[in-house]
């Protein structure tokens, strides 16, 4: 008995017609009929009544049909499992993330993932959340860590982290003497080094200032994360950044709780795409790593466990 013979038998049983069954399995009708006869010979019983072109199952055929379907289904499951194992040896995952998470969260997590799955090729794309949402929607990324929930209906997101936003400035900046906590209105007189468009931190800062009744003043704008930090260090102004990138090089001033200067980091995927096993493995690794809050950098609070 061969798997191919079982597949032909199931096709004839479902179509109740040898020619239509041959078309379904893409084989010549004489070859299909020959394989069915060989299967009947092996089993020692006819499987079909053939009366004037009317094909029906015999008692033996009725007995074999559910068994054949189960064997074929389990065979496909086995093939899929083996393909997925091979995929973990040679797969590829394209992950997008904001610069703050590329320096604060991802290095330790990706190192652990790499040790477990050394055959999976990882591609890290670093950019602002606006750019990452667009690239994920277009299919240029498999997963993306976003600093806000995506509005695109084609994307699905899981909240992972609550991240605090802070003000970094040179030690001699006037804001350095504003006190341990800062209100949004105190940014009105502070020249800001501002990210380029596409960064959610930029949008959050500008929106908070406008809600407080003023337009922020930009000392310079258009930079990426590293450039913004270096411009602050050079004394051009202060910047609102995620707390995980502040480091020891700057004076860091936290906002008052009522300012609401936090952001929720989401793990996003495309809804209509069935992820490969390699993508699922990285997704599960990120969620699992974040759930272990003891390993998170300062300034990040896990949301995946409901706290």
mmCIF file of C-alpha atoms in Angstrom:
data_model
loop_
_atom_site.group_PDB
_atom_site.id
_atom_site.type_symbol
_atom_site.label_atom_id
_atom_site.label_comp_id
_atom_site.label_asym_id
_atom_site.label_seq_id
_atom_site.Cartn_x
_atom_site.Cartn_y
_atom_site.Cartn_z
ATOM 1 C CA UNK A 1 0.000 0.000 0.000
ATOM 2 C CA UNK A 2 1.364 3.395 -1.006
ATOM 3 C CA UNK A 3 0.420 6.902 0.129
ATOM 4 C CA UNK A 4 -0.160 7.839 -3.504
ATOM 5 C CA UNK A 5 -2.659 4.994 -3.866
ATOM 6 C CA UNK A 6 -4.518 6.185 -0.763
ATOM 7 C CA UNK A 7 -4.654 9.726 -2.139
ATOM 8 C CA UNK A 8 -6.106 8.419 -5.427
ATOM 9 C CA UNK A 9 -8.620 6.281 -3.543
ATOM 10 C CA UNK A 10 -9.829 9.253 -1.439
ATOM 11 C CA UNK A 11 -10.150 11.401 -4.575
ATOM 12 C CA UNK A 12 -12.340 8.795 -6.322
ATOM 13 C CA UNK A 13 -14.403 8.270 -3.150
ATOM 14 C CA UNK A 14 -15.078 12.021 -2.916
ATOM 15 C CA UNK A 15 -15.667 12.650 -6.623
ATOM 16 C CA UNK A 16 -17.557 9.392 -7.274
ATOM 17 C CA UNK A 17 -15.997 9.571 -10.725
ATOM 18 C CA UNK A 18 -12.634 8.287 -11.994
ATOM 19 C CA UNK A 19 -12.072 10.989 -14.626
ATOM 20 C CA UNK A 20 -12.863 13.880 -12.289
ATOM 21 C CA UNK A 21 -10.697 12.294 -9.591
ATOM 22 C CA UNK A 22 -7.797 12.012 -12.060
ATOM 23 C CA UNK A 23 -8.168 15.698 -12.902
ATOM 24 C CA UNK A 24 -8.177 16.591 -9.192
ATOM 25 C CA UNK A 25 -4.919 14.743 -8.459
ATOM 26 C CA UNK A 26 -3.426 15.725 -11.845
ATOM 27 C CA UNK A 27 -2.732 12.277 -13.202
ATOM 28 C CA UNK A 28 -3.898 10.448 -16.307
ATOM 29 C CA UNK A 29 -7.121 8.525 -15.744
ATOM 30 C CA UNK A 30 -5.669 5.125 -16.876
ATOM 31 C CA UNK A 31 -2.799 5.513 -14.369
ATOM 32 C CA UNK A 32 -5.230 6.327 -11.567
ATOM 33 C CA UNK A 33 -7.401 3.322 -12.409
ATOM 34 C CA UNK A 34 -4.332 1.079 -12.470
ATOM 35 C CA UNK A 35 -3.238 2.284 -9.004
ATOM 36 C CA UNK A 36 -6.740 1.700 -7.575
ATOM 37 C CA UNK A 37 -6.747 -1.853 -8.948
ATOM 38 C CA UNK A 38 -3.310 -2.440 -7.418
ATOM 39 C CA UNK A 39 -4.571 -1.195 -4.055
ATOM 40 C CA UNK A 40 -7.614 -3.476 -4.262
ATOM 41 C CA UNK A 41 -5.311 -6.380 -5.091
ATOM 42 C CA UNK A 42 -3.114 -5.627 -2.056
ATOM 43 C CA UNK A 43 -6.131 -5.418 0.239
ATOM 44 C CA UNK A 44 -7.826 -8.449 -1.239
ATOM 45 C CA UNK A 45 -11.186 -6.725 -1.702
ATOM 46 C CA UNK A 46 -12.880 -4.386 -4.193
ATOM 47 C CA UNK A 47 -13.245 -0.815 -2.975
ATOM 48 C CA UNK A 48 -15.771 0.487 -5.512
ATOM 49 C CA UNK A 49 -18.906 -0.712 -7.258
ATOM 50 C CA UNK A 50 -18.532 0.230 -10.935
ATOM 51 C CA UNK A 51 -21.942 0.039 -12.573
ATOM 52 C CA UNK A 52 -22.514 1.917 -15.859
ATOM 53 C CA UNK A 53 -20.253 4.776 -14.840
ATOM 54 C CA UNK A 54 -21.818 5.055 -11.406
ATOM 55 C CA UNK A 55 -19.041 4.715 -8.793
ATOM 56 C CA UNK A 56 -19.977 3.913 -5.181
ATOM 57 C CA UNK A 57 -18.017 2.570 -2.252
ATOM 58 C CA UNK A 58 -18.183 -1.069 -1.272
ATOM 59 C CA UNK A 59 -18.260 -2.098 2.386
ATOM 60 C CA UNK A 60 -14.478 -2.424 2.235
ATOM 61 C CA UNK A 61 -14.246 1.043 0.709
ATOM 62 C CA UNK A 62 -16.444 2.545 3.433
ATOM 63 C CA UNK A 63 -14.169 0.949 6.033
ATOM 64 C CA UNK A 64 -10.973 2.207 4.396
ATOM 65 C CA UNK A 65 -12.081 5.801 3.688
ATOM 66 C CA UNK A 66 -11.789 7.294 7.221
ATOM 67 C CA UNK A 67 -8.547 5.395 7.802
ATOM 68 C CA UNK A 68 -7.077 6.664 4.515
ATOM 69 C CA UNK A 69 -8.072 10.234 5.301
ATOM 70 C CA UNK A 70 -6.460 9.994 8.727
ATOM 71 C CA UNK A 71 -3.248 8.519 7.289
ATOM 72 C CA UNK A 72 -3.017 11.253 4.654
ATOM 73 C CA UNK A 73 -3.693 13.985 7.227
ATOM 74 C CA UNK A 74 -1.057 12.623 9.597
ATOM 75 C CA UNK A 75 1.410 12.329 6.725
ATOM 76 C CA UNK A 76 0.856 16.005 5.847
ATOM 77 C CA UNK A 77 1.281 16.924 9.505
ATOM 78 C CA UNK A 78 4.572 15.042 9.578
ATOM 79 C CA UNK A 79 5.799 16.785 6.424
ATOM 80 C CA UNK A 80 4.838 20.183 7.845
ATOM 81 C CA UNK A 81 6.603 19.468 11.141
ATOM 82 C CA UNK A 82 9.784 18.424 9.351
ATOM 83 C CA UNK A 83 9.668 21.472 7.087
ATOM 84 C CA UNK A 84 9.292 23.713 10.127
ATOM 85 C CA UNK A 85 12.243 22.069 11.855
ATOM 86 C CA UNK A 86 14.330 22.738 8.780
ATOM 87 C CA UNK A 87 12.986 26.285 8.763
ATOM 88 C CA UNK A 88 14.373 26.833 12.267
ATOM 89 C CA UNK A 89 17.751 25.771 10.926
ATOM 90 C CA UNK A 90 17.693 28.128 7.961
ATOM 91 C CA UNK A 91 14.897 30.658 8.477
ATOM 92 C CA UNK A 92 15.020 34.444 8.371
ATOM 93 C CA UNK A 93 13.234 37.035 10.492
ATOM 94 C CA UNK A 94 13.128 40.775 9.784
ATOM 95 C CA UNK A 95 12.548 42.697 13.012
ATOM 96 C CA UNK A 96 11.980 46.427 13.249
ATOM 97 C CA UNK A 97 12.510 48.413 16.449
ATOM 98 C CA UNK A 98 12.960 52.025 17.651
ATOM 99 C CA UNK A 99 16.564 53.024 18.460
ATOM 100 C CA UNK A 100 15.862 53.186 22.214
ATOM 101 C CA UNK A 101 14.898 49.510 22.295
ATOM 102 C CA UNK A 102 17.776 48.537 20.010
ATOM 103 C CA UNK A 103 20.160 49.767 22.702
ATOM 104 C CA UNK A 104 18.140 49.048 25.843
ATOM 105 C CA UNK A 105 16.115 45.866 25.439
ATOM 106 C CA UNK A 106 17.063 43.922 22.346
ATOM 107 C CA UNK A 107 20.802 43.134 22.694
ATOM 108 C CA UNK A 108 20.399 40.674 25.591
ATOM 109 C CA UNK A 109 17.198 39.212 24.185
ATOM 110 C CA UNK A 110 18.570 38.698 20.672
ATOM 111 C CA UNK A 111 21.781 37.195 22.051
ATOM 112 C CA UNK A 112 19.746 34.594 23.948
ATOM 113 C CA UNK A 113 17.635 33.891 20.864
ATOM 114 C CA UNK A 114 20.731 33.506 18.710
ATOM 115 C CA UNK A 115 22.214 30.974 21.108
ATOM 116 C CA UNK A 116 19.035 28.906 20.943
ATOM 117 C CA UNK A 117 18.476 29.195 17.181
ATOM 118 C CA UNK A 118 21.894 29.782 15.585
ATOM 119 C CA UNK A 119 20.600 28.912 12.116
ATOM 120 C CA UNK A 120 17.973 31.652 11.947
ATOM 121 C CA UNK A 121 19.140 34.754 10.125
ATOM 122 C CA UNK A 122 18.128 37.906 11.996
ATOM 123 C CA UNK A 123 17.740 41.267 10.267
ATOM 124 C CA UNK A 124 17.299 44.265 12.572
ATOM 125 C CA UNK A 125 15.815 47.437 11.072
ATOM 126 C CA UNK A 126 16.173 50.487 13.314
ATOM 127 C CA UNK A 127 13.857 53.451 12.769
ATOM 128 C CA UNK A 128 11.029 55.494 14.226
ATOM 129 C CA UNK A 129 7.675 53.821 14.825
ATOM 130 C CA UNK A 130 5.972 55.650 11.960
ATOM 131 C CA UNK A 131 8.468 54.267 9.464
ATOM 132 C CA UNK A 132 8.297 50.806 11.024
ATOM 133 C CA UNK A 133 4.497 50.698 10.796
ATOM 134 C CA UNK A 134 4.675 51.506 7.099
ATOM 135 C CA UNK A 135 7.374 48.922 6.391
ATOM 136 C CA UNK A 136 5.523 46.233 8.336
ATOM 137 C CA UNK A 137 2.285 46.962 6.483
ATOM 138 C CA UNK A 138 4.116 46.770 3.151
ATOM 139 C CA UNK A 139 5.612 43.384 4.032
ATOM 140 C CA UNK A 140 9.197 44.619 4.363
ATOM 141 C CA UNK A 141 9.242 43.455 8.014
ATOM 142 C CA UNK A 142 7.965 40.313 9.752
ATOM 143 C CA UNK A 143 7.685 41.820 13.247
ATOM 144 C CA UNK A 144 7.981 45.317 14.645
ATOM 145 C CA UNK A 145 8.262 46.837 18.096
ATOM 146 C CA UNK A 146 6.226 50.037 17.935
ATOM 147 C CA UNK A 147 5.973 52.869 20.421
ATOM 148 C CA UNK A 148 2.204 53.144 19.938
ATOM 149 C CA UNK A 149 -0.688 50.999 18.794
ATOM 150 C CA UNK A 150 -0.875 50.801 14.992
ATOM 151 C CA UNK A 151 -3.945 52.373 13.409
ATOM 152 C CA UNK A 152 -3.555 50.220 10.292
ATOM 153 C CA UNK A 153 -6.371 47.594 10.265
ATOM 154 C CA UNK A 154 -4.003 45.149 8.580
ATOM 155 C CA UNK A 155 -1.737 45.102 11.642
ATOM 156 C CA UNK A 156 -2.311 43.405 14.992
ATOM 157 C CA UNK A 157 -0.394 44.448 18.111
ATOM 158 C CA UNK A 158 0.236 43.092 21.606
ATOM 159 C CA UNK A 159 1.134 45.583 24.398
ATOM 160 C CA UNK A 160 4.506 44.659 25.899
ATOM 161 C CA UNK A 161 6.082 47.490 27.840
ATOM 162 C CA UNK A 162 5.383 50.782 29.527
ATOM 163 C CA UNK A 163 8.360 53.062 28.927
ATOM 164 C CA UNK A 164 8.992 56.369 30.740
ATOM 165 C CA UNK A 165 9.943 59.497 28.803
ATOM 166 C CA UNK A 166 12.404 61.914 30.430
ATOM 167 C CA UNK A 167 14.252 65.145 29.633
ATOM 168 C CA UNK A 168 18.012 64.979 29.081
ATOM 169 C CA UNK A 169 20.116 68.109 29.154
ATOM 170 C CA UNK A 170 23.672 69.321 29.762
ATOM 171 C CA UNK A 171 24.384 69.884 33.483
ATOM 172 C CA UNK A 172 24.573 73.676 33.038
ATOM 173 C CA UNK A 173 21.203 73.994 31.253
ATOM 174 C CA UNK A 174 18.535 76.118 33.052
ATOM 175 C CA UNK A 175 16.223 73.125 33.172
ATOM 176 C CA UNK A 176 18.787 71.385 35.371
ATOM 177 C CA UNK A 177 17.622 73.559 38.296
ATOM 178 C CA UNK A 178 13.895 73.057 37.717
ATOM 179 C CA UNK A 179 13.614 70.436 40.448
ATOM 180 C CA UNK A 180 13.389 66.638 40.599
ATOM 181 C CA UNK A 181 10.121 66.543 38.637
ATOM 182 C CA UNK A 182 9.110 68.546 35.615
ATOM 183 C CA UNK A 183 5.727 69.775 34.379
ATOM 184 C CA UNK A 184 5.008 70.055 30.669
ATOM 185 C CA UNK A 185 4.651 73.859 30.844
ATOM 186 C CA UNK A 186 8.247 74.133 32.006
ATOM 187 C CA UNK A 187 9.309 73.039 28.518
ATOM 188 C CA UNK A 188 7.933 76.325 27.120
ATOM 189 C CA UNK A 189 11.205 78.178 27.708
ATOM 190 C CA UNK A 190 13.505 75.285 26.854
ATOM 191 C CA UNK A 191 15.021 75.008 23.360
ATOM 192 C CA UNK A 192 14.570 71.388 22.306
ATOM 193 C CA UNK A 193 16.705 69.157 20.140
ATOM 194 C CA UNK A 194 13.967 67.359 18.217
ATOM 195 C CA UNK A 195 13.826 64.095 16.314
ATOM 196 C CA UNK A 196 12.875 63.973 12.682
ATOM 197 C CA UNK A 197 9.304 63.244 11.678
ATOM 198 C CA UNK A 198 8.410 59.572 12.016
ATOM 199 C CA UNK A 199 9.495 59.274 15.650
ATOM 200 C CA UNK A 200 6.642 58.793 18.111
ATOM 201 C CA UNK A 201 8.642 60.624 20.794
ATOM 202 C CA UNK A 202 8.504 63.725 18.630
ATOM 203 C CA UNK A 203 4.728 63.465 18.226
ATOM 204 C CA UNK A 204 4.210 62.770 21.937
ATOM 205 C CA UNK A 205 6.299 65.777 22.942
ATOM 206 C CA UNK A 206 4.709 68.201 20.491
ATOM 207 C CA UNK A 207 1.191 67.019 21.341
ATOM 208 C CA UNK A 208 1.824 67.344 25.091
ATOM 209 C CA UNK A 209 3.096 70.898 24.642
ATOM 210 C CA UNK A 210 0.135 71.905 22.499
ATOM 211 C CA UNK A 211 -2.273 70.391 25.018
ATOM 212 C CA UNK A 212 -0.579 72.544 27.657
ATOM 213 C CA UNK A 213 -1.207 75.625 25.497
ATOM 214 C CA UNK A 214 2.100 76.378 23.761
ATOM 215 C CA UNK A 215 4.251 75.449 20.766
ATOM 216 C CA UNK A 216 7.637 73.953 21.658
ATOM 217 C CA UNK A 217 10.757 75.821 20.605
ATOM 218 C CA UNK A 218 13.231 73.805 18.519
ATOM 219 C CA UNK A 219 16.936 74.531 18.758
ATOM 220 C CA UNK A 220 17.423 72.034 15.928
ATOM 221 C CA UNK A 221 15.318 69.256 14.497
ATOM 222 C CA UNK A 222 15.567 66.332 12.110
ATOM 223 C CA UNK A 223 17.981 64.053 13.938
ATOM 224 C CA UNK A 224 18.086 60.319 14.612
ATOM 225 C CA UNK A 225 18.523 59.048 18.181
ATOM 226 C CA UNK A 226 22.337 59.081 18.292
ATOM 227 C CA UNK A 227 22.493 62.513 16.682
ATOM 228 C CA UNK A 228 19.938 63.972 19.100
ATOM 229 C CA UNK A 229 21.904 62.721 22.110
ATOM 230 C CA UNK A 230 25.171 64.075 20.755
ATOM 231 C CA UNK A 231 23.602 67.467 20.021
ATOM 232 C CA UNK A 232 22.307 67.619 23.589
ATOM 233 C CA UNK A 233 25.742 66.698 24.887
ATOM 234 C CA UNK A 234 27.219 69.513 22.756
ATOM 235 C CA UNK A 235 24.950 71.992 24.533
ATOM 236 C CA UNK A 236 22.453 72.878 21.793
ATOM 237 C CA UNK A 237 19.433 72.198 24.006
ATOM 238 C CA UNK A 238 17.476 69.580 25.890
ATOM 239 C CA UNK A 239 15.583 66.597 24.477
ATOM 240 C CA UNK A 240 12.687 64.380 25.505
ATOM 241 C CA UNK A 241 13.837 60.780 25.123
ATOM 242 C CA UNK A 242 13.001 57.305 26.460
ATOM 243 C CA UNK A 243 14.609 56.798 29.843
ATOM 244 C CA UNK A 244 16.472 53.695 28.652
ATOM 245 C CA UNK A 245 18.803 55.744 26.423
ATOM 246 C CA UNK A 246 19.579 58.534 28.896
ATOM 247 C CA UNK A 247 22.611 56.813 30.416
ATOM 248 C CA UNK A 248 25.118 58.569 32.670
ATOM 249 C CA UNK A 249 26.275 61.173 30.152
ATOM 250 C CA UNK A 250 23.375 63.541 30.771
ATOM 251 C CA UNK A 251 21.401 65.148 33.500
ATOM 252 C CA UNK A 252 18.089 63.275 33.462
ATOM 253 C CA UNK A 253 14.935 65.016 34.723
ATOM 254 C CA UNK A 254 11.752 63.007 35.129
ATOM 255 C CA UNK A 255 8.296 64.369 34.415
ATOM 256 C CA UNK A 256 5.662 64.683 37.103
ATOM 257 C CA UNK A 257 3.264 61.710 37.010
ATOM 258 C CA UNK A 258 0.341 63.888 35.953
ATOM 259 C CA UNK A 259 2.238 64.850 32.789
ATOM 260 C CA UNK A 260 1.546 61.356 31.457
ATOM 261 C CA UNK A 261 4.857 61.216 29.596
ATOM 262 C CA UNK A 262 5.053 57.489 29.000
ATOM 263 C CA UNK A 263 4.601 55.306 25.968
ATOM 264 C CA UNK A 264 3.369 51.753 25.466
ATOM 265 C CA UNK A 265 5.618 49.569 23.337
ATOM 266 C CA UNK A 266 3.660 47.120 21.183
ATOM 267 C CA UNK A 267 4.753 44.007 19.293
ATOM 268 C CA UNK A 268 3.046 44.176 15.887
ATOM 269 C CA UNK A 269 2.520 41.694 13.058
ATOM 270 C CA UNK A 270 0.466 41.632 9.874
ATOM 271 C CA UNK A 271 -2.992 40.140 10.352
ATOM 272 C CA UNK A 272 -3.380 38.479 6.977
ATOM 273 C CA UNK A 273 -0.017 36.688 6.952
ATOM 274 C CA UNK A 274 0.507 33.275 8.542
ATOM 275 C CA UNK A 275 3.919 33.671 10.251
ATOM 276 C CA UNK A 276 6.664 31.152 9.608
ATOM 277 C CA UNK A 277 7.895 29.079 12.508
ATOM 278 C CA UNK A 278 11.046 31.203 12.699
ATOM 279 C CA UNK A 279 8.911 34.346 13.071
ATOM 280 C CA UNK A 280 6.755 32.668 15.704
ATOM 281 C CA UNK A 281 9.863 31.591 17.597
ATOM 282 C CA UNK A 282 11.205 35.158 17.757
ATOM 283 C CA UNK A 283 7.787 36.552 18.681
ATOM 284 C CA UNK A 284 7.496 34.068 21.551
ATOM 285 C CA UNK A 285 11.064 34.807 22.650
ATOM 286 C CA UNK A 286 10.365 38.556 22.842
ATOM 287 C CA UNK A 287 7.154 38.062 24.818
ATOM 288 C CA UNK A 288 8.831 35.590 27.166
ATOM 289 C CA UNK A 289 11.820 37.844 27.749
ATOM 290 C CA UNK A 290 9.639 40.841 28.517
ATOM 291 C CA UNK A 291 7.468 38.804 30.884
ATOM 292 C CA UNK A 292 10.556 38.236 33.044
ATOM 293 C CA UNK A 293 10.594 41.802 34.403
ATOM 294 C CA UNK A 294 13.672 41.196 36.584
ATOM 295 C CA UNK A 295 15.780 41.262 33.416
ATOM 296 C CA UNK A 296 14.410 44.487 31.960
ATOM 297 C CA UNK A 297 16.478 47.690 31.827
ATOM 298 C CA UNK A 298 15.554 50.531 34.165
ATOM 299 C CA UNK A 299 12.659 52.570 32.788
ATOM 300 C CA UNK A 300 10.735 49.635 31.294
ATOM 301 C CA UNK A 301 7.758 48.006 32.972
ATOM 302 C CA UNK A 302 6.301 44.800 31.552
ATOM 303 C CA UNK A 303 2.653 44.743 30.503
ATOM 304 C CA UNK A 304 2.427 41.180 29.174
ATOM 305 C CA UNK A 305 1.679 39.716 32.604
ATOM 306 C CA UNK A 306 -1.076 42.226 33.263
ATOM 307 C CA UNK A 307 0.872 44.523 35.649
#
